[in-house]
Amino acid sequence: MLEPAARYTGYTAYDYLEAGKDYREFTYAEQVGRVPAYQGLDLTREQAERATRLLADSMVISLHEHVQVFPADMTDLREHIRQGREPTGYAGLARSGLTAVFDNGMDGTCCISSDAGWKYQDVLFDLGVRMADLAHQDFVVKAETVADIEDAQATGRVAHIFALEAATPIENEIDRLDVLYGFGVRQMGIAYSEANLLGSGLKERGDGGLTYLGDRAVERMNKLGIAIDISHSGDRTGLDVIRKSRTPVFITHAGARSVWPTNRMKDDETIRACAERGGVIGIEAAPHTTLSPEHPKHSLESVMDHFKYCVDLVGIEHVSFGPDTLFGDHVGLHDAFAANLSLGQAHGGVEFEKVPYVDGLENPAEGFHNIIGWLVSHGYSDDEITAVVGGNTLRVLKEVWV
Ligand SMILES: [Zn+2]
């Protein structure tokens, strides 16, 4: 378990530059073993072997992550972010079993030139720098098509797909969607937690739905072949997007509000509408999001309570996973960026017990090992498991990407 992929040669981010001369170096968090391995799965040897085989043989696609590594000491965080040079966690990805991953980069913490974030030039800088690094190795490959993902699976590589949680950086410039597509962005949200010119976000008091500019943005994303994500949209905006889009829409990282009653979760109407149009919901696992009354201390078990609920609501062919993990102290990141990430409004006054990390889903290296282990131990068939860890997502991508 957790052996590195044969293709991985040991490259670390920005190896082609000189640390200390070309960029300021920080001490980074461990990509493997930062927290103890999950002990919550009690698999027989036969089950463990089956889980290992399923992880190795299936097309495993994470609908939502941030695969960069954060500073070991989170007091370095703002300085680190100012530099705009986040390191991809190659060593961790080599142990993840992932075939493909939607990476949202700096995203809500993209504060290179502005503490408010989301500036177009900063987002382009983030994407460009990360891509320059990817181009200097051959294990994590930039992916833009279904063929790229299939090629990564056939050759033992990881397909890396850029995504953005909001279209906020386009401001009122629809053509910027083309520019972002040109940079490799293949999945994008409408609004982040706060409203923008396209529509409303989950933190706002009111939601006027998709604007006329939002209509045009959805049309353009459909024409370009950018998958649309309504995870952070307000309820009405999200439903408008599902109706407006010619192709299925993703909820890449959320849970069910019927299980945990916060704005950050989706109501049944939205999850149903998404599924009826052929879409998929990826179950979220960022700290203190997908809690449940049965498992109020956030862990793999609470996350799977949302999985079970969504499967019962819309069928297993419309559910997948977008764990939203990273390498480093995610809770520390939330503490430092609570305002940027609108965490107060997202929790909406619902009390919860704080944990230092989500046991079983702490980082991109361990996530799908434990998800598949849980599915095996709970009696899901091979076909059901391959569908929820990637097959369902691939089906939608074949419809959406042109
Ligand atoms: Zn998010």
Coordinates of C-alpha atoms and ligand atoms in Angstrom, one line a residue:
M1 CA 0.0 0.0 0.0
L2 CA 1.1 3.5 -0.8
E3 CA 4.0 2.3 -3.0
P4 CA 5.0 5.0 -5.5
A5 CA 3.9 4.5 -9.2
A6 CA 6.6 2.9 -11.3
R7 CA 6.6 5.9 -13.7
Y8 CA 7.5 8.4 -10.9
T9 CA 11.2 9.3 -11.1
G10 CA 11.4 11.4 -7.9
Y11 CA 10.9 14.8 -9.5
T12 CA 10.0 17.6 -7.1
A13 CA 8.4 20.9 -8.0
Y14 CA 10.6 23.5 -9.7
D15 CA 13.6 21.2 -9.9
Y16 CA 14.6 22.9 -13.1
L17 CA 15.2 26.2 -11.2
E18 CA 17.6 27.1 -8.4
A19 CA 15.9 27.4 -5.0
G20 CA 17.0 30.5 -3.2
K21 CA 18.1 32.2 -6.4
D22 CA 15.2 31.9 -8.7
Y23 CA 12.5 31.7 -6.0
R24 CA 12.1 31.9 -2.3
E25 CA 12.1 28.4 -0.8
F26 CA 9.8 27.5 2.1
T27 CA 9.8 24.3 4.2
Y28 CA 6.9 22.3 3.0
A29 CA 4.5 19.8 4.7
E30 CA 5.2 16.1 4.3
Q31 CA 3.2 14.7 1.4
V32 CA 2.9 11.2 2.9
G33 CA 2.7 10.4 6.6
R34 CA 1.9 13.9 7.9
V35 CA -1.0 12.4 9.9
P36 CA -1.4 8.7 11.1
A37 CA -2.8 6.3 8.5
Y38 CA -6.5 5.7 8.8
Q39 CA -7.4 2.9 11.2
G40 CA -11.2 2.9 10.7
L41 CA -11.3 0.2 8.0
D42 CA -11.4 -3.4 9.1
L43 CA -10.7 -5.3 5.9
T44 CA -10.1 -9.0 5.6
R45 CA -7.0 -9.9 3.6
E46 CA -9.2 -10.8 0.7
Q47 CA -11.0 -7.5 0.9
A48 CA -7.8 -5.6 1.1
E49 CA -6.5 -7.3 -2.0
R50 CA -9.7 -6.6 -3.8
A51 CA -9.5 -2.9 -2.9
T52 CA -5.8 -2.7 -4.0
R53 CA -6.7 -4.3 -7.3
L54 CA -9.7 -2.0 -7.9
L55 CA -7.6 1.1 -7.2
A56 CA -4.9 -0.2 -9.6
D57 CA -7.2 -1.3 -12.4
S58 CA -10.0 1.3 -12.4
M59 CA -10.1 4.7 -14.0
V60 CA -10.0 6.8 -10.8
I61 CA -11.0 10.4 -11.3
S62 CA -11.2 12.9 -8.5
L63 CA -13.7 15.6 -9.4
H64 CA -12.1 18.2 -7.0
E65 CA -8.7 18.6 -5.3
H66 CA -5.9 21.1 -4.8
V67 CA -2.8 19.0 -5.4
Q68 CA -0.2 21.5 -4.3
V69 CA 1.9 21.4 -1.1
F70 CA 1.5 24.0 1.6
P71 CA 4.2 25.3 4.0
A72 CA 4.9 23.1 7.1
D73 CA 4.6 26.3 9.2
M74 CA 1.4 28.0 8.3
T75 CA 2.7 31.4 9.6
D76 CA 4.6 31.4 6.3
L77 CA 1.3 31.0 4.4
R78 CA 0.7 34.6 3.2
E79 CA 4.3 35.1 2.1
H80 CA 4.2 31.8 0.3
I81 CA 1.0 32.8 -1.5
R82 CA 2.3 36.2 -2.5
Q83 CA 5.1 34.5 -4.5
G84 CA 2.4 32.7 -6.5
R85 CA 4.6 29.6 -7.0
E86 CA 2.8 26.7 -5.4
P87 CA 4.5 23.3 -5.6
T88 CA 2.6 20.3 -7.1
G89 CA 2.7 17.3 -4.8
Y90 CA 4.3 14.8 -7.2
A91 CA 5.5 12.4 -4.5
G92 CA 2.0 12.2 -3.0
L93 CA 0.3 11.9 -6.3
A94 CA 2.6 9.0 -7.2
R95 CA 1.0 7.1 -4.2
S96 CA -2.6 8.2 -4.8
G97 CA -3.8 5.6 -7.4
L98 CA -5.4 8.5 -9.2
T99 CA -5.8 8.3 -13.0
A100 CA -7.0 11.9 -13.3
V101 CA -7.5 14.8 -11.0
F102 CA -9.2 18.1 -11.4
D103 CA -6.9 20.6 -9.7
N104 CA -8.2 23.9 -8.7
G105 CA -4.9 25.5 -7.9
M106 CA -4.8 28.6 -5.7
D107 CA -8.4 29.4 -6.5
G108 CA -10.1 31.0 -3.4
T109 CA -6.6 31.7 -2.0
C110 CA -5.2 33.3 -5.2
C111 CA -3.9 36.4 -3.4
I112 CA -0.7 37.2 -5.3
S113 CA -1.4 40.9 -5.9
S114 CA -4.5 41.4 -3.8
D115 CA -5.7 40.1 -0.5
A116 CA -9.3 39.9 -1.9
G117 CA -8.2 37.4 -4.5
W118 CA -9.6 36.1 -7.8
K119 CA -7.7 38.7 -10.0
Y120 CA -7.5 37.6 -13.6
Q121 CA -3.8 38.3 -13.9
D122 CA -3.1 36.3 -10.7
V123 CA -5.1 33.3 -11.9
L124 CA -3.2 33.3 -15.2
F125 CA 0.1 33.6 -13.3
D126 CA -0.9 30.6 -11.1
L127 CA -2.0 28.5 -14.0
G128 CA 1.1 29.4 -16.1
V129 CA 3.7 28.8 -13.4
R130 CA 2.1 25.5 -12.4
M131 CA 2.1 24.4 -16.1
A132 CA 5.7 25.4 -16.6
D133 CA 6.6 23.0 -13.8
L134 CA 4.4 20.2 -15.2
A135 CA 6.2 20.6 -18.5
H136 CA 9.5 19.7 -16.9
Q137 CA 8.6 16.2 -15.9
D138 CA 6.7 13.3 -17.5
F139 CA 4.6 11.7 -14.7
V140 CA 1.8 14.2 -14.0
V141 CA 0.7 15.3 -17.4
K142 CA -1.5 18.2 -18.4
A143 CA -4.8 16.7 -19.7
E144 CA -7.4 18.5 -21.8
T145 CA -9.3 15.6 -23.5
V146 CA -10.8 12.2 -22.7
A147 CA -8.1 10.8 -24.9
D148 CA -5.5 12.4 -22.6
I149 CA -7.1 10.7 -19.5
E150 CA -7.2 7.3 -21.3
D151 CA -3.6 7.7 -22.3
A152 CA -2.6 8.5 -18.7
Q153 CA -4.3 5.3 -17.6
A154 CA -2.6 3.2 -20.4
T155 CA 0.8 4.5 -19.5
G156 CA 0.7 4.7 -15.7
R157 CA 0.7 8.4 -15.4
V158 CA -1.6 10.9 -13.7
A159 CA -3.8 13.2 -15.9
H160 CA -3.9 16.7 -14.4
I161 CA -6.8 18.8 -15.4
F162 CA -7.0 22.5 -14.5
A163 CA -10.2 23.8 -12.9
L164 CA -11.5 27.0 -11.3
E165 CA -14.2 27.1 -8.7
A166 CA -15.6 30.4 -10.0
A167 CA -15.7 32.5 -13.2
T168 CA -15.1 35.6 -11.1
P169 CA -11.8 36.4 -12.9
I170 CA -13.5 37.0 -16.2
E171 CA -15.3 40.1 -14.8
N172 CA -17.5 41.2 -17.7
E173 CA -15.3 39.7 -20.5
I174 CA -16.8 36.6 -22.0
D175 CA -13.8 36.1 -24.2
R176 CA -11.7 35.5 -21.2
L177 CA -13.4 32.1 -21.0
D178 CA -11.7 31.3 -24.3
V179 CA -8.3 32.5 -22.9
L180 CA -8.7 30.3 -19.8
Y181 CA -9.7 27.3 -22.0
G182 CA -6.6 28.0 -24.0
F183 CA -4.6 27.8 -20.8
G184 CA -6.1 24.3 -20.2
V185 CA -9.1 25.1 -17.9
R186 CA -11.7 22.4 -18.5
Q187 CA -14.0 22.8 -15.5
M188 CA -15.3 26.0 -14.0
G189 CA -17.7 27.3 -11.4
I190 CA -20.1 30.3 -11.9
A191 CA -19.9 32.3 -8.7
Y192 CA -17.7 31.5 -5.7
S193 CA -19.4 31.9 -2.3
E194 CA -19.9 35.6 -3.0
A195 CA -22.0 36.8 -5.9
N196 CA -20.4 38.1 -9.1
L197 CA -21.6 39.4 -12.4
L198 CA -22.8 36.0 -13.5
G199 CA -24.8 34.9 -10.6
S200 CA -25.0 34.4 -6.9
G201 CA -22.9 32.4 -4.4
L202 CA -23.9 30.2 -1.5
K203 CA -23.1 32.8 1.2
E204 CA -25.4 35.6 -0.1
R205 CA -28.7 36.6 1.6
G206 CA -30.6 36.7 -1.6
D207 CA -30.1 34.9 -4.9
G208 CA -31.4 36.6 -8.1
G209 CA -30.4 33.6 -10.2
L210 CA -28.2 33.6 -13.3
T211 CA -27.8 37.0 -14.9
Y212 CA -27.9 37.8 -18.6
L213 CA -24.1 37.8 -18.6
G214 CA -24.3 34.5 -16.7
D215 CA -26.5 33.1 -19.5
R216 CA -23.9 34.1 -22.1
A217 CA -21.1 32.6 -20.0
V218 CA -22.9 29.2 -19.8
E219 CA -23.5 29.3 -23.5
R220 CA -19.8 30.0 -24.2
M221 CA -18.7 27.3 -21.7
N222 CA -20.9 24.9 -23.5
K223 CA -19.5 25.9 -26.9
L224 CA -15.9 25.7 -25.7
G225 CA -16.4 22.4 -23.8
I226 CA -15.8 23.6 -20.3
A227 CA -17.6 21.5 -17.7
I228 CA -19.6 23.7 -15.3
D229 CA -19.5 23.3 -11.5
I230 CA -22.3 24.7 -9.3
S231 CA -20.8 23.6 -6.0
H232 CA -20.5 27.2 -4.7
S233 CA -23.5 28.6 -6.5
G234 CA -26.6 29.8 -4.6
D235 CA -29.6 27.5 -4.9
R236 CA -31.5 29.5 -7.5
T237 CA -28.4 30.2 -9.6
G238 CA -27.4 26.5 -9.5
L239 CA -30.9 25.5 -10.8
D240 CA -30.8 28.2 -13.5
V241 CA -27.4 26.8 -14.7
I242 CA -28.7 23.2 -14.8
R243 CA -31.7 24.4 -16.9
K244 CA -29.6 26.7 -19.1
S245 CA -26.7 24.4 -19.9
R246 CA -27.1 22.2 -23.0
T247 CA -24.9 19.5 -21.4
P248 CA -24.9 17.9 -17.9
V249 CA -23.5 20.0 -15.0
F250 CA -21.3 18.8 -12.1
I251 CA -21.6 19.5 -8.4
T252 CA -17.9 18.7 -8.0
H253 CA -17.6 19.0 -4.2
A254 CA -20.6 19.2 -1.9
G255 CA -22.9 17.0 0.2
A256 CA -26.6 16.8 1.0
R257 CA -28.3 19.5 3.1
S258 CA -30.8 16.9 4.2
V259 CA -27.8 15.2 6.1
W260 CA -26.1 18.4 7.3
P261 CA -28.1 21.7 7.2
T262 CA -25.6 24.3 6.0
N263 CA -25.4 26.5 2.9
R264 CA -22.3 24.6 1.8
M265 CA -24.5 21.5 1.2
K266 CA -27.0 21.1 -1.7
D267 CA -30.7 20.7 -1.2
D268 CA -32.6 17.6 -2.6
E269 CA -34.1 19.7 -5.4
T270 CA -30.7 20.7 -6.8
I271 CA -29.2 17.2 -6.5
R272 CA -32.2 15.7 -8.3
A273 CA -32.2 18.4 -11.0
C274 CA -28.5 17.8 -11.6
A275 CA -29.0 14.0 -11.9
E276 CA -32.1 14.3 -14.1
R277 CA -30.1 16.2 -16.7
G278 CA -27.4 13.5 -16.5
G279 CA -25.0 15.2 -14.1
V280 CA -23.0 13.9 -11.2
I281 CA -22.4 15.1 -7.6
G282 CA -18.9 14.6 -6.2
I283 CA -18.9 14.1 -2.4
E284 CA -16.9 16.7 -0.6
A285 CA -14.5 16.0 2.3
A286 CA -12.8 19.4 3.2
P287 CA -12.6 19.8 7.0
H288 CA -16.0 20.6 8.7
T289 CA -18.1 20.5 5.5
T290 CA -19.8 17.0 5.1
L291 CA -20.5 16.2 8.7
S292 CA -23.5 14.1 9.7
P293 CA -25.6 13.6 12.9
E294 CA -24.4 10.0 13.1
H295 CA -20.7 11.0 12.7
P296 CA -20.4 14.6 13.9
K297 CA -16.6 14.3 14.2
H298 CA -15.6 14.8 10.6
S299 CA -14.1 11.6 9.2
L300 CA -14.4 9.2 6.2
E301 CA -17.6 7.8 7.9
S302 CA -19.4 11.2 7.9
V303 CA -18.4 11.8 4.2
M304 CA -19.8 8.3 3.4
D305 CA -23.1 9.2 5.1
H306 CA -23.5 11.9 2.4
F307 CA -22.5 9.4 -0.3
K308 CA -25.2 6.9 0.9
Y309 CA -27.9 9.6 1.0
C310 CA -27.1 10.8 -2.5
V311 CA -27.1 7.3 -3.9
D312 CA -30.5 6.6 -2.3
L313 CA -31.8 10.0 -3.7
V314 CA -30.6 9.9 -7.3
G315 CA -29.0 6.5 -8.0
I316 CA -25.4 5.4 -7.9
E317 CA -24.8 6.4 -11.5
H318 CA -25.0 10.1 -10.5
V319 CA -22.6 10.1 -7.6
S320 CA -18.8 10.4 -7.4
F321 CA -16.2 12.0 -5.2
G322 CA -14.5 15.4 -5.1
P323 CA -12.7 15.2 -1.8
D324 CA -11.2 18.7 -2.0
T325 CA -8.0 17.7 -0.2
L326 CA -4.5 19.1 -0.3
F327 CA -1.0 18.4 1.0
G328 CA -0.6 20.2 4.4
D329 CA -2.6 21.6 7.2
H330 CA -6.1 22.2 5.6
V331 CA -7.6 23.3 8.9
G332 CA -4.7 25.8 9.3
L333 CA -5.4 27.1 5.8
H334 CA -9.1 27.6 6.7
D335 CA -8.1 29.5 9.9
A336 CA -5.9 31.8 7.9
F337 CA -8.3 32.3 5.0
A338 CA -11.7 32.2 6.8
A339 CA -12.8 35.5 5.4
N340 CA -11.7 34.7 1.8
L341 CA -13.4 31.4 1.9
S342 CA -16.6 32.7 3.6
L343 CA -16.4 29.9 6.1
G344 CA -18.6 31.7 8.7
Q345 CA -21.5 32.1 6.3
A346 CA -21.0 28.6 4.8
H347 CA -21.5 27.0 8.2
G348 CA -24.5 29.3 8.8
G349 CA -24.4 29.1 12.6
V350 CA -24.6 25.3 12.7
E351 CA -22.4 24.1 15.7
F352 CA -19.8 21.5 15.0
E353 CA -16.8 19.9 16.8
K354 CA -13.5 21.0 15.3
V355 CA -11.0 18.3 14.3
P356 CA -7.3 18.8 13.4
Y357 CA -7.8 16.8 10.1
V358 CA -10.4 14.6 8.4
D359 CA -9.4 11.1 9.5
G360 CA -9.3 8.9 6.4
L361 CA -9.5 11.7 3.8
E362 CA -6.7 14.0 4.8
N363 CA -4.8 14.3 1.5
P364 CA -4.9 13.4 -2.2
A365 CA -2.5 10.5 -1.6
E366 CA -4.7 8.5 0.8
G367 CA -8.2 9.5 -0.3
F368 CA -9.2 7.0 -2.9
H369 CA -7.4 4.1 -1.1
N370 CA -9.8 4.6 1.8
I371 CA -12.9 5.4 -0.3
I372 CA -12.4 2.1 -2.2
G373 CA -11.6 0.3 1.0
W374 CA -14.9 1.5 2.6
L375 CA -16.9 0.6 -0.5
V376 CA -15.4 -2.9 -0.6
S377 CA -16.1 -3.4 3.1
H378 CA -19.7 -2.2 2.7
G379 CA -20.7 -4.7 0.0
Y380 CA -20.5 -2.7 -3.2
S381 CA -19.9 -4.6 -6.4
D382 CA -16.8 -4.0 -8.7
D383 CA -19.1 -2.4 -11.3
E384 CA -20.6 0.0 -8.7
I385 CA -17.1 0.9 -7.4
T386 CA -15.6 1.6 -10.8
A387 CA -18.7 3.7 -11.6
V388 CA -18.4 6.0 -8.5
V389 CA -14.7 6.4 -8.5
G390 CA -14.4 7.5 -12.1
G391 CA -16.8 5.9 -14.6
N392 CA -19.7 8.2 -13.9
T393 CA -17.5 11.3 -14.3
L394 CA -16.0 10.0 -17.5
R395 CA -19.5 9.5 -19.0
V396 CA -20.3 13.1 -18.3
L397 CA -17.0 14.4 -19.7
K398 CA -17.6 12.5 -22.9
E399 CA -20.8 14.6 -23.3
V400 CA -19.4 17.9 -22.1
W401 CA -15.9 18.2 -23.6
V402 CA -16.0 18.9 -27.3
Ligands
ZN1 ZN -14.8 24.8 -2.9

